[in-house]
């Protein structure tokens, strides 16, 4: 066991004990939770639900209790954090509860589940990114932070892994940083993993080692600030990994960072974007929705309308524990966007884009990432190949289009087919052309979902 893994485990145990010492079972966290009801949890005795959670954190408790169900269906909205007066982060409390439940499996099983999940993610990222990016550009985005020896940047731009399935989003983010004149180093891909997959599997040792190594790599660049793209990575690093380290850098999501510098970006908006748009929102990471709104409304010509839809989770895939509710939310939002007469339904995160973009084929509006509108205002276009392929809804058509690129980059066509089916066509919570929550897909196994 590495020193980082040991420090991580020790810190986790200490933080869990602090929760047990501080929590008064006031249950405000249960009362404000937006997904307890959709998850079918009876919340009439909220303090008892918190009691179930604390029992599990002590090493006992009932895995079939309401508290266990509450922890397992947490979507990370974060509303609970601001209402706790006991000095507890309830979102972390539930993440620790899920960990304790998963730790009831044998060590070898937990390790195997974590490895399998990581390999599945890595293969999908490798295939989809190679199909869309030149090899030299991809290499600059995925090199390990631990191999750097250049002059210290002002910031590290940490993309995470799964945004590379839709790399136009990542490239547009870097285009914006370039316009701001930021001195940055960019890191992403599985070589710079945050350890969340291993954490979800209950493999605390591997999670601590992987996440700790990544944090140490960032610190080794000498940057004073790390900006994240992926909300999962943001939460995993800030709430799970970094409290066990002594990293001397600040962590912030890149969207509030950009929004705070909007006056520097505004002169680069050289083209009006005359579009009526609605924003697809998630509240999980503080300041992101507000930042995206500030950036979009600074673009000449943009008219932003509020569809007045529920705001839950930190990204669409975080709603995987409540699949019927997610399909209902998607259907309602698509209908609301149609009724509002928008030109574009605009997402923020990559997983939301992957789940929603194919609905453009049957909607009277386009479905885009907000950075595409920022790029349009700056006179930059990054082609969204993922959406083009997904809208085909036909793996053979997609495979025919990508076959030459796959061969050029050394990808096996059978593996490409498997990834396209699993990570493009099957990643469709609400069937294209449907406004019904019927026909649920199979539930995710082992608590994993693709970021």
Short mmCIF file of N, CA and C in Angstrom, two decimals, residues 128-129 131-134 137 163-172 175 353 368-369 371-372 375-376 380-389 401:
data_model
loop_
_atom_site.label_atom_id
_atom_site.label_comp_id
_atom_site.label_asym_id
_atom_site.label_seq_id
_atom_site.Cartn_x
_atom_site.Cartn_y
_atom_site.Cartn_z
N UNK A 128 -13.48 6.63 -28.90
CA UNK A 128 -14.23 7.78 -29.38
C UNK A 128 -13.35 9.00 -29.58
N UNK A 129 -12.30 9.16 -28.78
CA UNK A 129 -11.40 10.30 -28.97
C UNK A 129 -10.52 10.10 -30.19
N UNK A 131 -11.26 8.49 -32.86
CA UNK A 131 -12.07 8.64 -34.06
C UNK A 131 -12.29 10.11 -34.42
N UNK A 132 -12.10 11.00 -33.47
CA UNK A 132 -12.46 12.40 -33.69
C UNK A 132 -11.29 13.38 -33.66
N UNK A 133 -10.14 12.96 -33.14
CA UNK A 133 -9.03 13.90 -32.99
C UNK A 133 -7.77 13.38 -33.67
N UNK A 134 -6.96 14.27 -34.23
CA UNK A 134 -5.64 13.86 -34.72
C UNK A 134 -4.78 13.33 -33.57
N UNK A 137 -2.71 15.93 -31.49
CA UNK A 137 -3.52 16.77 -30.62
C UNK A 137 -4.02 15.98 -29.41
N UNK A 163 -15.09 13.68 -21.20
CA UNK A 163 -15.36 14.78 -22.14
C UNK A 163 -14.67 14.51 -23.47
N UNK A 164 -13.65 13.65 -23.47
CA UNK A 164 -12.95 13.34 -24.71
C UNK A 164 -13.78 12.46 -25.64
N UNK A 165 -14.94 11.98 -25.17
CA UNK A 165 -15.89 11.34 -26.09
C UNK A 165 -16.57 12.39 -26.97
N UNK A 166 -16.66 13.60 -26.48
CA UNK A 166 -17.21 14.74 -27.24
C UNK A 166 -16.14 15.84 -27.24
N UNK A 167 -15.05 15.63 -27.95
CA UNK A 167 -13.88 16.50 -27.78
C UNK A 167 -14.07 17.92 -28.27
N UNK A 168 -15.11 18.15 -29.10
CA UNK A 168 -15.33 19.54 -29.52
C UNK A 168 -15.59 20.44 -28.32
N UNK A 169 -16.20 19.89 -27.27
CA UNK A 169 -16.46 20.68 -26.06
C UNK A 169 -15.15 21.05 -25.38
N UNK A 170 -14.26 20.07 -25.25
CA UNK A 170 -12.97 20.32 -24.61
C UNK A 170 -12.16 21.35 -25.40
N UNK A 171 -12.16 21.21 -26.71
CA UNK A 171 -11.37 22.13 -27.54
C UNK A 171 -11.92 23.55 -27.46
N UNK A 172 -13.23 23.70 -27.42
CA UNK A 172 -13.82 25.03 -27.29
C UNK A 172 -13.48 25.66 -25.95
N UNK A 175 -10.12 26.96 -26.38
CA UNK A 175 -10.17 28.16 -27.22
C UNK A 175 -10.50 29.40 -26.38
N UNK A 353 -24.93 16.26 -22.91
CA UNK A 353 -24.94 16.38 -24.36
C UNK A 353 -25.09 15.01 -25.01
N UNK A 368 -27.27 21.82 -28.43
CA UNK A 368 -25.85 22.16 -28.50
C UNK A 368 -25.29 22.36 -27.10
N UNK A 369 -23.97 22.32 -27.02
CA UNK A 369 -23.29 22.73 -25.79
C UNK A 369 -23.13 24.24 -25.79
N UNK A 371 -20.77 26.10 -25.11
CA UNK A 371 -19.52 26.60 -25.66
C UNK A 371 -19.56 26.67 -27.18
N UNK A 372 -20.46 25.94 -27.81
CA UNK A 372 -20.63 26.07 -29.26
C UNK A 372 -21.14 27.47 -29.61
N UNK A 375 -18.25 29.78 -29.10
CA UNK A 375 -17.37 29.68 -30.25
C UNK A 375 -17.93 30.40 -31.47
N UNK A 376 -19.24 30.27 -31.69
CA UNK A 376 -19.87 30.97 -32.81
C UNK A 376 -19.69 32.47 -32.69
N UNK A 380 -15.39 30.82 -34.18
CA UNK A 380 -14.71 29.52 -34.12
C UNK A 380 -15.75 28.41 -34.22
N UNK A 381 -15.47 27.41 -35.02
CA UNK A 381 -16.34 26.25 -35.10
C UNK A 381 -15.53 24.98 -34.82
N UNK A 382 -16.03 24.16 -33.92
CA UNK A 382 -15.48 22.84 -33.66
C UNK A 382 -16.59 21.84 -33.99
N UNK A 383 -16.35 21.00 -34.95
CA UNK A 383 -17.40 20.12 -35.45
C UNK A 383 -17.75 19.07 -34.41
N UNK A 384 -19.05 18.89 -34.20
CA UNK A 384 -19.56 17.90 -33.25
C UNK A 384 -19.82 16.59 -33.99
N UNK A 385 -18.76 15.81 -34.16
CA UNK A 385 -18.89 14.53 -34.85
C UNK A 385 -19.73 13.55 -34.06
N UNK A 386 -19.61 13.58 -32.74
CA UNK A 386 -20.38 12.65 -31.91
C UNK A 386 -21.87 12.79 -32.19
N UNK A 387 -22.36 14.03 -32.21
CA UNK A 387 -23.79 14.22 -32.47
C UNK A 387 -24.16 13.79 -33.88
N UNK A 388 -23.31 14.09 -34.84
CA UNK A 388 -23.60 13.66 -36.21
C UNK A 388 -23.79 12.15 -36.27
N UNK A 389 -22.90 11.44 -35.62
CA UNK A 389 -22.97 9.98 -35.65
C UNK A 389 -24.15 9.45 -34.84
N UNK A 401 -18.63 5.20 -41.81
CA UNK A 401 -18.07 6.55 -41.88
C UNK A 401 -16.73 6.65 -41.15
#
